[in-house]
Amino acid sequence: DTAVSQTPKYLVTQMGNDKSIKCEQNLGHDTMYWYKQDSKKFLKIMFSYNNKELIINETVPNRFSPKSPDKAHLNLHINSLELGDSAVYFCASSQDTGATTDTQYFGPGTRLTVL
Amino acid sequence: AQKVTQAQTEISVVEKEDVTLDCVYETRDTTYYLFWYKQPPSGELVFLIRRNSFDEQNEISGRYSWNFQKSTSSFNFTITASQVVDSAVYFCALISNAGNMLTFGGGTRLMVKP
């Protein structure tokens, strides 16, 4: 009965590789997000999608491409991985039918390590 | 622009002590929402509370209480009789009706020692 799930939980890869992180929510929410948490624990939004449409794209390199096949899924694909991409990536979702201020519920995070 | 400041980067207390985590925010909007999240050592982000800007009533939930003061733009979080399981990083966050992004503070690492 997990609300927001992410796979994988850990991802270790070499520089230059392409990788994907998957996110699914079973809360029936309309909006999903990706956040990046750096080594100093600072959390910053990367993208948000409302009903499969991109709403926020926060100056993220275009090596990062979110894909939302349906409103319950928001996957993050990263091309040509760099050392600086090492971080914890969190997926989140919120109800947001009409309002953009609903509570966001987070997945367990994916720790990405680029070697 | 929105900003959330958690001036205490790290706090260490002994079990059963009370501890207050400070949060100061900045926004030009009159309608906004404040949040606290907990990130235990296992890494997930757990939602604790959501407060809107028109409701300054303090809230208590078990050992947790929150003090919202618009006059000082603060939304402080107090844990009474702290326990080792309270050890975590706590984040304060803000979103406004005009903005569409949840802005986080830098977090406060709380260590509760037995």
Tab-separated table of C-alpha atoms in Angstrom:
chain	number	residue	atom	x	y	z
A	1	ASP	CA	0.000	0.000	0.000
A	2	THR	CA	2.972	2.305	-0.685
A	3	ALA	CA	1.776	5.796	-1.634
A	4	VAL	CA	4.732	7.074	-3.678
A	5	SER	CA	7.298	4.523	-4.785
A	6	GLN	CA	10.576	4.887	-6.629
A	7	THR	CA	12.894	2.372	-8.244
A	8	PRO	CA	15.698	1.751	-7.854
A	9	LYS	CA	16.573	2.832	-4.330
A	10	TYR	CA	20.288	2.853	-5.122
A	11	LEU	CA	21.938	3.409	-8.490
A	12	VAL	CA	25.685	3.288	-9.042
A	13	THR	CA	26.949	3.952	-12.541
A	14	GLN	CA	29.847	5.258	-14.570
A	15	MET	CA	30.208	8.730	-15.995
A	16	GLY	CA	28.758	9.045	-19.469
A	17	ASN	CA	26.098	6.379	-18.983
A	18	ASP	CA	22.361	6.904	-19.424
A	19	LYS	CA	20.027	5.872	-16.617
A	20	SER	CA	16.376	6.098	-15.608
A	21	ILE	CA	14.570	6.369	-12.288
A	22	LYS	CA	10.931	5.359	-12.099
A	23	CYS	CA	8.229	6.828	-9.899
A	24	GLU	CA	4.675	5.731	-9.304
A	25	GLN	CA	1.963	7.054	-7.007
A	26	ASN	CA	-1.250	5.280	-6.057
A	27	LEU	CA	-2.866	8.262	-4.326
A	28	GLY	CA	-4.877	9.386	-7.344
A	29	HIS	CA	-2.998	12.702	-7.348
A	30	ASP	CA	-2.869	14.974	-10.380
A	31	THR	CA	0.588	16.481	-9.915
A	32	MET	CA	3.991	14.843	-9.635
A	33	TYR	CA	7.444	16.272	-9.016
A	34	TRP	CA	11.122	15.502	-9.087
A	35	TYR	CA	13.476	17.007	-6.523
A	36	LYS	CA	17.236	16.791	-6.145
A	37	GLN	CA	18.874	16.659	-2.705
A	38	ASP	CA	22.577	17.415	-2.763
A	39	SER	CA	25.272	16.262	-0.373
A	40	LYS	CA	24.498	19.155	1.978
A	41	LYS	CA	20.880	18.030	2.187
A	42	PHE	CA	19.629	21.014	0.202
A	43	LEU	CA	16.369	20.166	-1.592
A	44	LYS	CA	15.471	21.798	-4.870
A	45	ILE	CA	12.666	21.168	-7.298
A	46	MET	CA	13.594	20.041	-10.782
A	47	PHE	CA	10.291	19.396	-12.560
A	48	SER	CA	6.593	19.165	-11.956
A	49	TYR	CA	3.885	17.616	-14.109
A	50	ASN	CA	0.158	18.146	-13.788
A	51	ASN	CA	-1.941	15.526	-15.511
A	52	LYS	CA	0.958	14.548	-17.783
A	53	GLU	CA	1.778	18.162	-18.723
A	54	LEU	CA	5.031	19.863	-17.762
A	55	ILE	CA	4.392	22.745	-15.353
A	56	ILE	CA	7.779	23.523	-13.834
A	57	ASN	CA	11.227	23.086	-15.345
A	58	GLU	CA	13.749	24.669	-13.039
A	59	THR	CA	16.852	25.365	-15.135
A	60	VAL	CA	17.793	21.733	-15.185
A	61	PRO	CA	20.316	20.652	-17.861
A	62	ASN	CA	18.585	19.125	-20.847
A	63	ARG	CA	20.402	15.869	-20.120
A	64	PHE	CA	17.545	15.367	-17.663
A	65	SER	CA	14.269	14.456	-19.319
A	66	PRO	CA	11.127	13.659	-17.377
A	67	LYS	CA	8.498	11.465	-18.957
A	68	SER	CA	4.942	11.025	-17.754
A	69	PRO	CA	3.157	8.153	-19.519
A	70	ASP	CA	0.089	8.697	-17.336
A	71	LYS	CA	-0.751	10.777	-14.312
A	72	ALA	CA	0.303	8.027	-11.890
A	73	HIS	CA	3.852	7.805	-13.261
A	74	LEU	CA	6.684	10.275	-13.688
A	75	ASN	CA	10.013	8.826	-14.762
A	76	LEU	CA	13.331	10.640	-14.884
A	77	HIS	CA	15.824	9.816	-17.613
A	78	ILE	CA	19.354	11.166	-17.368
A	79	ASN	CA	21.739	11.128	-20.339
A	80	SER	CA	25.522	11.335	-20.245
A	81	LEU	CA	25.787	11.200	-16.467
A	82	GLU	CA	28.308	13.488	-14.802
A	83	LEU	CA	29.968	13.343	-11.395
A	84	GLY	CA	27.894	16.338	-10.270
A	85	ASP	CA	24.694	14.392	-10.838
A	86	SER	CA	25.443	12.303	-7.760
A	87	ALA	CA	22.647	13.080	-5.319
A	88	VAL	CA	19.440	11.730	-3.873
A	89	TYR	CA	16.475	12.186	-6.190
A	90	PHE	CA	13.007	12.364	-4.703
A	91	CYS	CA	9.722	11.941	-6.461
A	92	ALA	CA	6.631	13.530	-4.908
A	93	SER	CA	2.952	13.931	-5.665
A	94	SER	CA	0.104	16.212	-4.603
A	95	GLN	CA	-3.608	16.401	-5.232
A	96	ASP	CA	-3.571	19.842	-6.886
A	97	THR	CA	-6.866	19.838	-8.634
A	98	GLY	CA	-7.124	23.563	-9.238
A	99	ALA	CA	-4.790	24.620	-6.432
A	100	THR	CA	-1.031	24.389	-6.555
A	101	THR	CA	-0.497	24.447	-2.828
A	102	ASP	CA	-1.612	21.024	-1.742
A	103	THR	CA	0.620	18.928	0.471
A	104	GLN	CA	3.332	17.067	-1.388
A	105	TYR	CA	4.020	13.473	-0.396
A	106	PHE	CA	7.451	12.126	-1.120
A	107	GLY	CA	8.804	8.808	-2.251
A	108	PRO	CA	11.675	7.070	-0.446
A	109	GLY	CA	14.357	8.602	-2.666
A	110	THR	CA	16.899	7.180	-5.114
A	111	ARG	CA	20.561	7.593	-4.236
A	112	LEU	CA	22.485	8.048	-7.473
A	113	THR	CA	26.258	7.692	-7.389
A	114	VAL	CA	28.241	8.508	-10.510
A	115	LEU	CA	31.784	7.155	-10.552
B	1	ALA	CA	10.649	35.533	-4.382
B	2	GLN	CA	10.312	33.083	-1.543
B	3	LYS	CA	12.913	32.144	0.999
B	4	VAL	CA	13.017	29.870	4.027
B	5	THR	CA	15.808	30.099	6.576
B	6	GLN	CA	16.615	27.514	9.204
B	7	ALA	CA	19.482	29.129	11.044
B	8	GLN	CA	20.248	26.102	13.229
B	9	THR	CA	22.160	23.638	11.094
B	10	GLU	CA	22.651	21.151	13.907
B	11	ILE	CA	21.214	20.720	17.405
B	12	SER	CA	22.229	18.121	19.949
B	13	VAL	CA	20.120	17.372	23.016
B	14	VAL	CA	19.874	14.668	25.616
B	15	GLU	CA	16.791	12.497	25.700
B	16	LYS	CA	13.803	14.018	27.510
B	17	GLU	CA	14.932	17.578	26.856
B	18	ASP	CA	12.594	19.918	24.992
B	19	VAL	CA	13.937	21.355	21.762
B	20	THR	CA	12.734	24.079	19.402
B	21	LEU	CA	13.632	24.200	15.730
B	22	ASP	CA	13.438	27.670	14.224
B	23	CYS	CA	12.064	28.569	10.815
B	24	VAL	CA	11.889	32.069	9.345
B	25	TYR	CA	10.334	32.699	5.963
B	26	GLU	CA	10.045	35.474	3.387
B	27	THR	CA	7.291	35.940	0.848
B	28	ARG	CA	5.480	38.876	-0.718
B	29	ASP	CA	2.254	36.943	-1.025
B	30	THR	CA	-0.534	37.211	1.494
B	31	THR	CA	-1.770	33.671	0.959
B	32	TYR	CA	0.781	30.982	1.553
B	33	TYR	CA	1.299	27.617	3.204
B	34	LEU	CA	4.006	26.430	5.539
B	35	PHE	CA	5.139	22.867	6.058
B	36	TRP	CA	7.447	20.781	8.189
B	37	TYR	CA	8.968	17.531	6.955
B	38	LYS	CA	11.122	15.006	8.807
B	39	GLN	CA	13.965	13.086	7.175
B	40	PRO	CA	15.101	10.252	9.473
B	41	PRO	CA	18.438	8.465	8.943
B	42	SER	CA	16.669	5.991	6.637
B	43	GLY	CA	16.340	8.865	4.169
B	44	GLU	CA	12.649	9.232	3.347
B	45	LEU	CA	10.843	12.562	3.691
B	46	VAL	CA	7.874	12.407	6.016
B	47	PHE	CA	5.191	15.087	6.031
B	48	LEU	CA	4.453	16.454	9.516
B	49	ILE	CA	2.225	19.519	9.220
B	50	ARG	CA	0.714	22.060	6.813
B	51	ARG	CA	-0.429	25.503	7.919
B	52	ASN	CA	-2.074	28.280	5.918
B	53	SER	CA	-1.241	31.955	6.376
B	54	PHE	CA	-4.680	32.807	7.733
B	55	ASP	CA	-4.529	30.358	10.587
B	56	GLU	CA	-2.162	31.500	13.315
B	57	GLN	CA	-3.498	29.137	15.899
B	58	ASN	CA	-0.767	27.025	17.433
B	59	GLU	CA	-1.048	23.308	16.911
B	60	ILE	CA	-0.146	20.400	19.138
B	61	SER	CA	0.134	16.786	18.102
B	62	GLY	CA	1.390	14.545	20.863
B	63	ARG	CA	4.916	15.678	21.737
B	64	TYR	CA	5.050	17.972	18.699
B	65	SER	CA	3.847	21.560	18.668
B	66	TRP	CA	4.084	24.372	16.177
B	67	ASN	CA	4.121	28.123	16.807
B	68	PHE	CA	3.166	30.256	13.802
B	69	GLN	CA	3.731	34.014	14.161
B	70	LYS	CA	3.086	36.191	11.126
B	71	SER	CA	4.459	39.263	12.914
B	72	THR	CA	7.926	37.701	12.954
B	73	SER	CA	7.457	35.499	9.852
B	74	SER	CA	8.290	32.450	11.881
B	75	PHE	CA	6.940	28.922	12.071
B	76	ASN	CA	8.826	27.193	14.856
B	77	PHE	CA	8.604	23.534	15.786
B	78	THR	CA	8.983	22.242	19.336
B	79	ILE	CA	9.511	18.658	20.400
B	80	THR	CA	8.708	18.056	24.034
B	81	ALA	CA	10.504	15.313	25.964
B	82	SER	CA	12.652	14.384	22.992
B	83	GLN	CA	13.416	10.755	22.220
B	84	VAL	CA	16.244	9.082	20.321
B	85	VAL	CA	13.777	8.272	17.524
B	86	ASP	CA	13.337	12.013	16.966
B	87	SER	CA	16.884	12.153	15.602
B	88	ALA	CA	16.501	13.330	12.015
B	89	VAL	CA	16.893	16.272	9.696
B	90	TYR	CA	13.855	18.531	9.837
B	91	PHE	CA	12.871	20.761	6.950
B	92	CYS	CA	10.619	23.784	6.947
B	93	ALA	CA	9.062	24.686	3.580
B	94	LEU	CA	6.852	27.354	2.018
B	95	ILE	CA	4.597	27.631	-1.008
B	96	SER	CA	2.419	30.579	-1.931
B	97	ASN	CA	-0.714	30.873	-4.025
B	98	ALA	CA	1.090	33.113	-6.487
B	99	GLY	CA	4.157	30.906	-6.759
B	100	ASN	CA	3.972	27.272	-7.720
B	101	MET	CA	7.132	25.907	-6.162
B	102	LEU	CA	7.687	24.447	-2.724
B	103	THR	CA	10.755	26.186	-1.304
B	104	PHE	CA	12.689	24.350	1.395
B	105	GLY	CA	14.917	25.666	4.131
B	106	GLY	CA	18.366	24.178	4.512
B	107	GLY	CA	17.240	21.779	7.231
B	108	THR	CA	18.172	21.322	10.888
B	109	ARG	CA	19.862	18.122	11.967
B	110	LEU	CA	18.584	17.095	15.378
B	111	MET	CA	20.575	14.563	17.357
B	112	VAL	CA	18.958	13.170	20.484
B	113	LYS	CA	21.401	11.309	22.671
B	114	PRO	CA	20.320	8.685	25.200
